[in-house]
PDB file of C-alpha atoms in Angstrom:
ATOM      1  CA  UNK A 106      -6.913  -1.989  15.974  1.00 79.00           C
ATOM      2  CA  UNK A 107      -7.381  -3.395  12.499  1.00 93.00           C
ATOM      3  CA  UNK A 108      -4.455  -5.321  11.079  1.00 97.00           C
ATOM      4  CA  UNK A 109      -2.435  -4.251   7.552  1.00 98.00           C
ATOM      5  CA  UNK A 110      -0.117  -6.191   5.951  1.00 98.00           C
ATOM      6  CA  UNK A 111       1.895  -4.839   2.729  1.00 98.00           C
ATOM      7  CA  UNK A 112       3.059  -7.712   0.117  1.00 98.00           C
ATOM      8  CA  UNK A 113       6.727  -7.673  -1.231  1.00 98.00           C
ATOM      9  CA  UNK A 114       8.249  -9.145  -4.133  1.00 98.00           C
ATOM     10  CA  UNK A 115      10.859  -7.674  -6.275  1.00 97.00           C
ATOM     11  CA  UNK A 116      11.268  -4.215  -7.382  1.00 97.00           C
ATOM     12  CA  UNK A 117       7.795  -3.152  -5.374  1.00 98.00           C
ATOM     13  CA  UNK A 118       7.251  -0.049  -6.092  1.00 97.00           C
ATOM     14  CA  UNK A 119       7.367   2.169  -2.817  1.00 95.00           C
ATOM     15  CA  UNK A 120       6.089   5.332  -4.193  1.00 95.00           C
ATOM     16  CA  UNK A 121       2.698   3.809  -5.197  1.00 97.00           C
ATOM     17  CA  UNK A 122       2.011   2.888  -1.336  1.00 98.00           C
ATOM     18  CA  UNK A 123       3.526   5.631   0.755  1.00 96.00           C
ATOM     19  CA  UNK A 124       0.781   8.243   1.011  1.00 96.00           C
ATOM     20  CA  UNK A 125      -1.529   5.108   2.370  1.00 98.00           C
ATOM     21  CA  UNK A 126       1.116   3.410   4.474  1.00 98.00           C
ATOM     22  CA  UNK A 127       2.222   6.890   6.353  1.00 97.00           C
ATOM     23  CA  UNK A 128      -1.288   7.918   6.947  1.00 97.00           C
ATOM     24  CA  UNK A 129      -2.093   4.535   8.597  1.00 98.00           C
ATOM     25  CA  UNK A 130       0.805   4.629  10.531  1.00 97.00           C
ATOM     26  CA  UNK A 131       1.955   8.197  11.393  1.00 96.00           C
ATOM     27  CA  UNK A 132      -2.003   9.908  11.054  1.00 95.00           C
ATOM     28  CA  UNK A 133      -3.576   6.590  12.717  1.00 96.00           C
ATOM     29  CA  UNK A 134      -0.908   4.550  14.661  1.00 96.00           C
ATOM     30  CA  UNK A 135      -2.159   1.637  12.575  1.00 97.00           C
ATOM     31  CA  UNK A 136       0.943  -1.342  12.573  1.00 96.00           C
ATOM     32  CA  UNK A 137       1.606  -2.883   9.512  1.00 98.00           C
ATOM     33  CA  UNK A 138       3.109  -6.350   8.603  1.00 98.00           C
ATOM     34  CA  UNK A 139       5.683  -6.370   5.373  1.00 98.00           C
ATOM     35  CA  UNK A 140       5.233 -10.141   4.007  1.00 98.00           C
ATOM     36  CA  UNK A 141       7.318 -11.774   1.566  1.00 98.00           C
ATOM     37  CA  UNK A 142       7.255 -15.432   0.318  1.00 98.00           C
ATOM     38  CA  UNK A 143      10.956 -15.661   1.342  1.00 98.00           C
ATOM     39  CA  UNK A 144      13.288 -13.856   4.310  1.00 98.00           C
ATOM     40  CA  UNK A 145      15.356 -12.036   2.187  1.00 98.00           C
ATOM     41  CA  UNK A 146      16.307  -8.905   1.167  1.00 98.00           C
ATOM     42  CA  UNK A 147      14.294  -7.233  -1.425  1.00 98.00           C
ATOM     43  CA  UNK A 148      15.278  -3.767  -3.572  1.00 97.00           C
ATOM     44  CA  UNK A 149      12.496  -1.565  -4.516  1.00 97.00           C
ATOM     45  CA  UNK A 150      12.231   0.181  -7.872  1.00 95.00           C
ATOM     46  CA  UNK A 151      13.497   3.709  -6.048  1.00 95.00           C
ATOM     47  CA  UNK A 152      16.351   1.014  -4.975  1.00 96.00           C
ATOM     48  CA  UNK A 153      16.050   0.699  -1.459  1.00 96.00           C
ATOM     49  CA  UNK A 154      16.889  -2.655   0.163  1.00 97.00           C
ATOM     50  CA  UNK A 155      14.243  -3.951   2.611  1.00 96.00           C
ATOM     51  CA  UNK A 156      13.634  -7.251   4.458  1.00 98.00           C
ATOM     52  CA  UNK A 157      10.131  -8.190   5.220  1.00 98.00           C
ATOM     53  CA  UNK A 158       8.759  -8.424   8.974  1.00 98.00           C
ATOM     54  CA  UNK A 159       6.734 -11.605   8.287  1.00 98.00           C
ATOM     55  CA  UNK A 160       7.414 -14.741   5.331  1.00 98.00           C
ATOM     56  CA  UNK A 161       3.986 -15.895   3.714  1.00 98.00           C
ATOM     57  CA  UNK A 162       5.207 -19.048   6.151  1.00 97.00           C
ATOM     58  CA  UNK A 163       4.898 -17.035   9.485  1.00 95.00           C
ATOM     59  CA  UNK A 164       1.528 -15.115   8.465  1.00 97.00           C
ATOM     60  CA  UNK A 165      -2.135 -16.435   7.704  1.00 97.00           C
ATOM     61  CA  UNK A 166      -3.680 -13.972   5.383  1.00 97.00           C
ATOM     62  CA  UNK A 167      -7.097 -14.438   7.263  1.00 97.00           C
ATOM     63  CA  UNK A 168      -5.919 -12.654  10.376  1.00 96.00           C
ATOM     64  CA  UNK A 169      -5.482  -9.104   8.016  1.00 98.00           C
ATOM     65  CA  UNK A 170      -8.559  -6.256   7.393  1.00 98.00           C
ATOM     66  CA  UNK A 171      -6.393  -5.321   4.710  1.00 98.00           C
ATOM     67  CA  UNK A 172      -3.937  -6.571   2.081  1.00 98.00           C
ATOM     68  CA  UNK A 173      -2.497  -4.015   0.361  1.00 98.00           C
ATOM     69  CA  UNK A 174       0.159  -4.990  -2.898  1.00 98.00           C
ATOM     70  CA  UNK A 175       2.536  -2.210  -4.254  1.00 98.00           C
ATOM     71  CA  UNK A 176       2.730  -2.103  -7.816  1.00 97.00           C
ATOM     72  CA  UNK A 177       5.947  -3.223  -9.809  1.00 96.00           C
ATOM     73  CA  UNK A 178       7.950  -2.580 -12.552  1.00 93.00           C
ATOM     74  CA  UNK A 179       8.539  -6.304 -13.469  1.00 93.00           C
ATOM     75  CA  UNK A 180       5.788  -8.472 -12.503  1.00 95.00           C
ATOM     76  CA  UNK A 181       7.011 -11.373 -13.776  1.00 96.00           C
ATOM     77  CA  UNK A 182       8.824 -12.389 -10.054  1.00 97.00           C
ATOM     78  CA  UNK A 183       5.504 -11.696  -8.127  1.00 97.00           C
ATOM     79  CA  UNK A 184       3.138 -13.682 -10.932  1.00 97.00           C
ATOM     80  CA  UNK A 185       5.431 -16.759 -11.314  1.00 97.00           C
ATOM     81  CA  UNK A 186       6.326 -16.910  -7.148  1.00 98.00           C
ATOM     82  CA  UNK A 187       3.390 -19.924  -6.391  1.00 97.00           C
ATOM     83  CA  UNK A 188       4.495 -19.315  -2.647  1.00 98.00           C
ATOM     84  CA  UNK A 189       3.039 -15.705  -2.789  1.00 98.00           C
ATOM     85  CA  UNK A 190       0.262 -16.733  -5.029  1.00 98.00           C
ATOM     86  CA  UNK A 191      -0.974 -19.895  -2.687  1.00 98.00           C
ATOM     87  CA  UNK A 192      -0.869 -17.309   0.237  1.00 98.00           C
ATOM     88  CA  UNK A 193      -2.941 -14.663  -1.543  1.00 98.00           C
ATOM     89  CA  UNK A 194      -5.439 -17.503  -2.897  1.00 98.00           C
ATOM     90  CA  UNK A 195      -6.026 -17.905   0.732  1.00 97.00           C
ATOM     91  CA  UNK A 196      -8.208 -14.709   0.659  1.00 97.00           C
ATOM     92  CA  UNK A 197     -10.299 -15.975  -2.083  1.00 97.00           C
ATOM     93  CA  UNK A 198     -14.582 -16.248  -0.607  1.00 94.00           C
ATOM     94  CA  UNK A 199     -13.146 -13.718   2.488  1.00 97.00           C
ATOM     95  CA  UNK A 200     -14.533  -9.923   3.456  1.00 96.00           C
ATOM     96  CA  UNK A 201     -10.374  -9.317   3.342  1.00 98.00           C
ATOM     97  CA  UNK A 202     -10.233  -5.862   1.829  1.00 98.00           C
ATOM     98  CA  UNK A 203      -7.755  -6.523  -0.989  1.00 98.00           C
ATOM     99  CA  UNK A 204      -5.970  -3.106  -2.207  1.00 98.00           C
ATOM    100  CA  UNK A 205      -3.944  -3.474  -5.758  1.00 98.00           C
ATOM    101  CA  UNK A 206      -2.369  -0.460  -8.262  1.00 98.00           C
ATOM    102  CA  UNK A 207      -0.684  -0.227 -10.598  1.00 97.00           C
ATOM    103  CA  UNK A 208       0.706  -3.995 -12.299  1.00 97.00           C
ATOM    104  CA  UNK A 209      -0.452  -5.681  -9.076  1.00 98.00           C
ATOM    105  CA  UNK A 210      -3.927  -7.041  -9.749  1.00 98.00           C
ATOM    106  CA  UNK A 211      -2.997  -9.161 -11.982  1.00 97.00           C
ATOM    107  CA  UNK A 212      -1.251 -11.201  -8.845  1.00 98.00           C
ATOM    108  CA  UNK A 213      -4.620 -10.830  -7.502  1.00 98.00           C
ATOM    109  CA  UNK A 214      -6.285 -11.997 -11.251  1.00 98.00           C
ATOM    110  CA  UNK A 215      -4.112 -15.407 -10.481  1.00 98.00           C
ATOM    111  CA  UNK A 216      -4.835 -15.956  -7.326  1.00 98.00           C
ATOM    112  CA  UNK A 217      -8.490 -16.199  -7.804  1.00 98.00           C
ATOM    113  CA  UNK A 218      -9.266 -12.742  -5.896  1.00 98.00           C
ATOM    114  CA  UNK A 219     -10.442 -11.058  -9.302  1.00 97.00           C
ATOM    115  CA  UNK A 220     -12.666 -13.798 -10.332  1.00 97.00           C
ATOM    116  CA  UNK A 221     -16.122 -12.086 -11.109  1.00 97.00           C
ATOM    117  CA  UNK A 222     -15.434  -8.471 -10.353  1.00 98.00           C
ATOM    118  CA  UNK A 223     -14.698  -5.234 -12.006  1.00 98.00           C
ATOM    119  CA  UNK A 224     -10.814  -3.833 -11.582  1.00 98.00           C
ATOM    120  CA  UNK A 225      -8.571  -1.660 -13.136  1.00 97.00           C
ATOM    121  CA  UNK A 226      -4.869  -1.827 -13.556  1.00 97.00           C
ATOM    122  CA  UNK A 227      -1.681   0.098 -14.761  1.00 95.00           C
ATOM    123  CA  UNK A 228       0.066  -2.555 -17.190  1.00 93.00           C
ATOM    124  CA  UNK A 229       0.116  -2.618 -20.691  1.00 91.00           C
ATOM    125  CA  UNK A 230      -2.642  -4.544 -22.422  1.00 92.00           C
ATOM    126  CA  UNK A 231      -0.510  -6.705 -24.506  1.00 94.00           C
ATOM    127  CA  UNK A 232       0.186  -8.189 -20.820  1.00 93.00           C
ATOM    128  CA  UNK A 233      -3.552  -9.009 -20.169  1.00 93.00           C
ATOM    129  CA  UNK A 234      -4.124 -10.404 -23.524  1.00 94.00           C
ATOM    130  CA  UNK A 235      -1.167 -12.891 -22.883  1.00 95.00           C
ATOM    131  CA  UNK A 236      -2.633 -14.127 -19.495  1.00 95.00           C
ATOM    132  CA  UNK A 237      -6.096 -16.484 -19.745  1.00 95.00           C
ATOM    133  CA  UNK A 238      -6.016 -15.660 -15.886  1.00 96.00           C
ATOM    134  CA  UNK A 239      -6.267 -11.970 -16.472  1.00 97.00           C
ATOM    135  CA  UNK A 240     -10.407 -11.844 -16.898  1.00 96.00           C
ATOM    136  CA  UNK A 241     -10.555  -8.682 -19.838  1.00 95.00           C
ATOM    137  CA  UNK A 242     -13.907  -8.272 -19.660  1.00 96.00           C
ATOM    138  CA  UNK A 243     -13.780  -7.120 -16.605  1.00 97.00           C
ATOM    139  CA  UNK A 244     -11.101  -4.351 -16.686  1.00 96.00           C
ATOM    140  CA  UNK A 245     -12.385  -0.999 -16.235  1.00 96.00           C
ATOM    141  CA  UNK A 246     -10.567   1.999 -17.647  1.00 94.00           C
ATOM    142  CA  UNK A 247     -10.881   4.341 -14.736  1.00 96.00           C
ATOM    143  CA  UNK A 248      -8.065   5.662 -12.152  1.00 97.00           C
ATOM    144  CA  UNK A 249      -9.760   3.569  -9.387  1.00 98.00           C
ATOM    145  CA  UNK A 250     -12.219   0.677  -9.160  1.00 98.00           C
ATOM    146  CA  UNK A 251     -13.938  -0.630  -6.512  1.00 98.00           C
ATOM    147  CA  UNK A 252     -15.696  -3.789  -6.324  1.00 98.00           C
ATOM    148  CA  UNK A 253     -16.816  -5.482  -3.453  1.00 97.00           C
ATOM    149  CA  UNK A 254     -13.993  -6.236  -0.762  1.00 98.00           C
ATOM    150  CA  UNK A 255     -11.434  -5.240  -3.803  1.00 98.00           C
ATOM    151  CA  UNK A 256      -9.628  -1.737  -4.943  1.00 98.00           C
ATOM    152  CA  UNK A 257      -7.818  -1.464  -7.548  1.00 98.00           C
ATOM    153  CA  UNK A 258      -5.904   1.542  -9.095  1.00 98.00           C
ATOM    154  CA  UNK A 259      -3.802   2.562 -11.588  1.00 97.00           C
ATOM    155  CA  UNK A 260       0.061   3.513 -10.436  1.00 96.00           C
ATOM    156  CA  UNK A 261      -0.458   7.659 -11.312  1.00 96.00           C
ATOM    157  CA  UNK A 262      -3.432   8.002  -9.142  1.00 96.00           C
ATOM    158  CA  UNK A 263      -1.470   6.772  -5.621  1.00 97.00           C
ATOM    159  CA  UNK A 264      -3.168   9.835  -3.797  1.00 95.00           C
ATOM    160  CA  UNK A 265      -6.464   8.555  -4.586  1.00 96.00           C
ATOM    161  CA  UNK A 266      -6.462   5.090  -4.323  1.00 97.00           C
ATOM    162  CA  UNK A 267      -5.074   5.805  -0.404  1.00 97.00           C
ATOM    163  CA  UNK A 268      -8.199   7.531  -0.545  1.00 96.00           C
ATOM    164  CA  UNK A 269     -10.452   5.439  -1.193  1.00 97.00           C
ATOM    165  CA  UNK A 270      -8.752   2.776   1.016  1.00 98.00           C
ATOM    166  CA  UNK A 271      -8.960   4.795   3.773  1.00 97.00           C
ATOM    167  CA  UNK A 272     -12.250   5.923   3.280  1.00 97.00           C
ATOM    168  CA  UNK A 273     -13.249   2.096   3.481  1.00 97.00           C
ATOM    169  CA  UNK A 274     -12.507   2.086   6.680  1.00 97.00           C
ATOM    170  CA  UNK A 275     -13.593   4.736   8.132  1.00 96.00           C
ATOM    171  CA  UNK A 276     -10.639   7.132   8.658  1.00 96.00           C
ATOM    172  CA  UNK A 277     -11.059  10.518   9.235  1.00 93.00           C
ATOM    173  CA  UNK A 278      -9.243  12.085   6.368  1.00 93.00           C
ATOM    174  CA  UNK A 279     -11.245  15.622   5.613  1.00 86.00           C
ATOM    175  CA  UNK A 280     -12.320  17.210   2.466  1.00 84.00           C
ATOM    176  CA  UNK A 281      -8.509  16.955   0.568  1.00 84.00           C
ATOM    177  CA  UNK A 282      -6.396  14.520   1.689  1.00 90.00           C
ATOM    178  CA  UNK A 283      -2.916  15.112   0.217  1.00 88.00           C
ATOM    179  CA  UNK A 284      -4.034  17.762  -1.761  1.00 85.00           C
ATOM    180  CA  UNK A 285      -3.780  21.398   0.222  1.00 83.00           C
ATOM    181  CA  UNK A 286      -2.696  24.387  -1.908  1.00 84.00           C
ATOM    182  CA  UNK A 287       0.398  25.361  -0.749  1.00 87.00           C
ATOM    183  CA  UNK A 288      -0.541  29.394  -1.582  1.00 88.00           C
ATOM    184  CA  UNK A 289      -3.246  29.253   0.512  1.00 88.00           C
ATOM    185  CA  UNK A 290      -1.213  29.071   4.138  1.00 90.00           C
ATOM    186  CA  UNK A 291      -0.178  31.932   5.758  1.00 93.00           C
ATOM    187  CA  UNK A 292       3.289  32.284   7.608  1.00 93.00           C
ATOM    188  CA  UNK A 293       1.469  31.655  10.856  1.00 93.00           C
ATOM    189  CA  UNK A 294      -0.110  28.393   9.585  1.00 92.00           C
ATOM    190  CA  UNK A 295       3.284  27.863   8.435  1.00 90.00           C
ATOM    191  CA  UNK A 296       4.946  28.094  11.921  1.00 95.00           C
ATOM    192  CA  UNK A 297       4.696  25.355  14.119  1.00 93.00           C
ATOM    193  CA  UNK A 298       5.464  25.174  18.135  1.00 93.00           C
ATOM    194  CA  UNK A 299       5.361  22.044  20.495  1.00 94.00           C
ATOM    195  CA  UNK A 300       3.087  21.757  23.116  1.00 96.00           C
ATOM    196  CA  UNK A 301       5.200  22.099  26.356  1.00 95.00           C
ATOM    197  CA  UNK A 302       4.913  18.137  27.108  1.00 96.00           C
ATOM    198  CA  UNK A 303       6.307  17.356  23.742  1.00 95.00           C
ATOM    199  CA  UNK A 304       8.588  19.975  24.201  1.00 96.00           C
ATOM    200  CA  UNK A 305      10.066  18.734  27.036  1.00 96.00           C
ATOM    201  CA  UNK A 306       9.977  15.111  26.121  1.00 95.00           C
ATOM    202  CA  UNK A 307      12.245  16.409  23.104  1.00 94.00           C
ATOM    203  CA  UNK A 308      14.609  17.892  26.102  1.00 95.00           C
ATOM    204  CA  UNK A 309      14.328  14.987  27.887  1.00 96.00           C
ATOM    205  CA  UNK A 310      15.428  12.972  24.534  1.00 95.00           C
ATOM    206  CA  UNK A 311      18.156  15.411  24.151  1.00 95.00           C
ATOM    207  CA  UNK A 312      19.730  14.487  26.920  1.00 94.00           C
ATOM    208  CA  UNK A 313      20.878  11.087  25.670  1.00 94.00           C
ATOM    209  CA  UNK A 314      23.314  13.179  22.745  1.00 95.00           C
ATOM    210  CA  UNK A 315      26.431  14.436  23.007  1.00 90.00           C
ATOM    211  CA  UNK A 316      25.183  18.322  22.337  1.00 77.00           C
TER     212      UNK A 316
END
């Protein structure tokens, strides 16, 4: 099993990650650790109130495959919180596969983890020219770059930066992931039946409610 591990910070974006984070865990049984520099609660931009499974304190980013960062809709939180930063500069010189849309490479751009490599981002470029962390030469105006052990994508194209982190490693995910044409199914495709163990594991489950 490889190990995941999802950074949070305020006002993450959820909708960004979702397609990637349900296909490693419902499509692949993949477990993933939520990290945050501090236990607390923390509200999403769709405004959902989460608390992290791990604090940068309880994790070492060295024992992840993959560190996947939501975008957000205020960075400034994420940039200026030196406990997340420290723990992502811990990934700097590492094959960790680093996976950042939308605003969030430029945590990655001061950590270190950008140094040297192509990337692509979803914030405003008024906001890289203000950073001398943020390396400009390097941005690439494409949906998704990939460089080395980092992807990077821009917040719109969420369907295809899962993609491409699932296609690094190795998932089987066919010819259109997320993409099927909903005209195309007929109402038999459309109907969907149990096998009889899961079937009667549901009766079984059942059992337990007041029906």
């Amino acid at each position: 099993m490889r190990k995941f591990a999802v950074m949070l910070y305020p006002d993450f974006s959820l909708q960004e990650i979702t397609c990637l984070t349900s296909a490693l865990t419902v499509w692949f049984g993949e477990t993933i650790d939520f990290i945050a520099s501090e236990n607390k609660e923390y509200r999403s931009e769709e405004g959902l109130r989460v608390f992290p499974t791990k604090t940068t304190a309880d994790a070492a980013i060295t024992d992840y495959d993959c560190v996947i960062l939501p975008g957000t809709i205020n960075p400034m939180p994420a940039l200026f919180d030196e406990t997340l930063i420290d723990f992502l500069r811990g990934g700097v010189n590492t094959s960790i596969v680093f996976a950042a849309i939308s605003s969030s490479p430029a945590l990655l751009s001061k950590a270190g983890i950008l140094d040297g490599k192509k990337f692509t981002a979803g914030y405003f470029m008024q906001f890289a020219d203000t950073f001398s962390f943020i390396q400009k030469e390097n941005f690439v105006h494409k949906p998704i770059v990939e460089d080395g052990n980092v992807i990077t994508g821009i917040g719109m194209f969420f369907r295809e930066f899962a993609e491409a982190v699932l296609k690094r490693f190795d998932y089987d995910i066919g010819g259109s992931f997320m993409r099927d044409n909903p005209a195309a199914y007929t109402e038999e495709e459309l109907t969907f039946y149990w096998s009889e163990d899961d079937y009667q594991e549901f009766l079984n489950e059942l059992k337990e409610y007041p029906v």
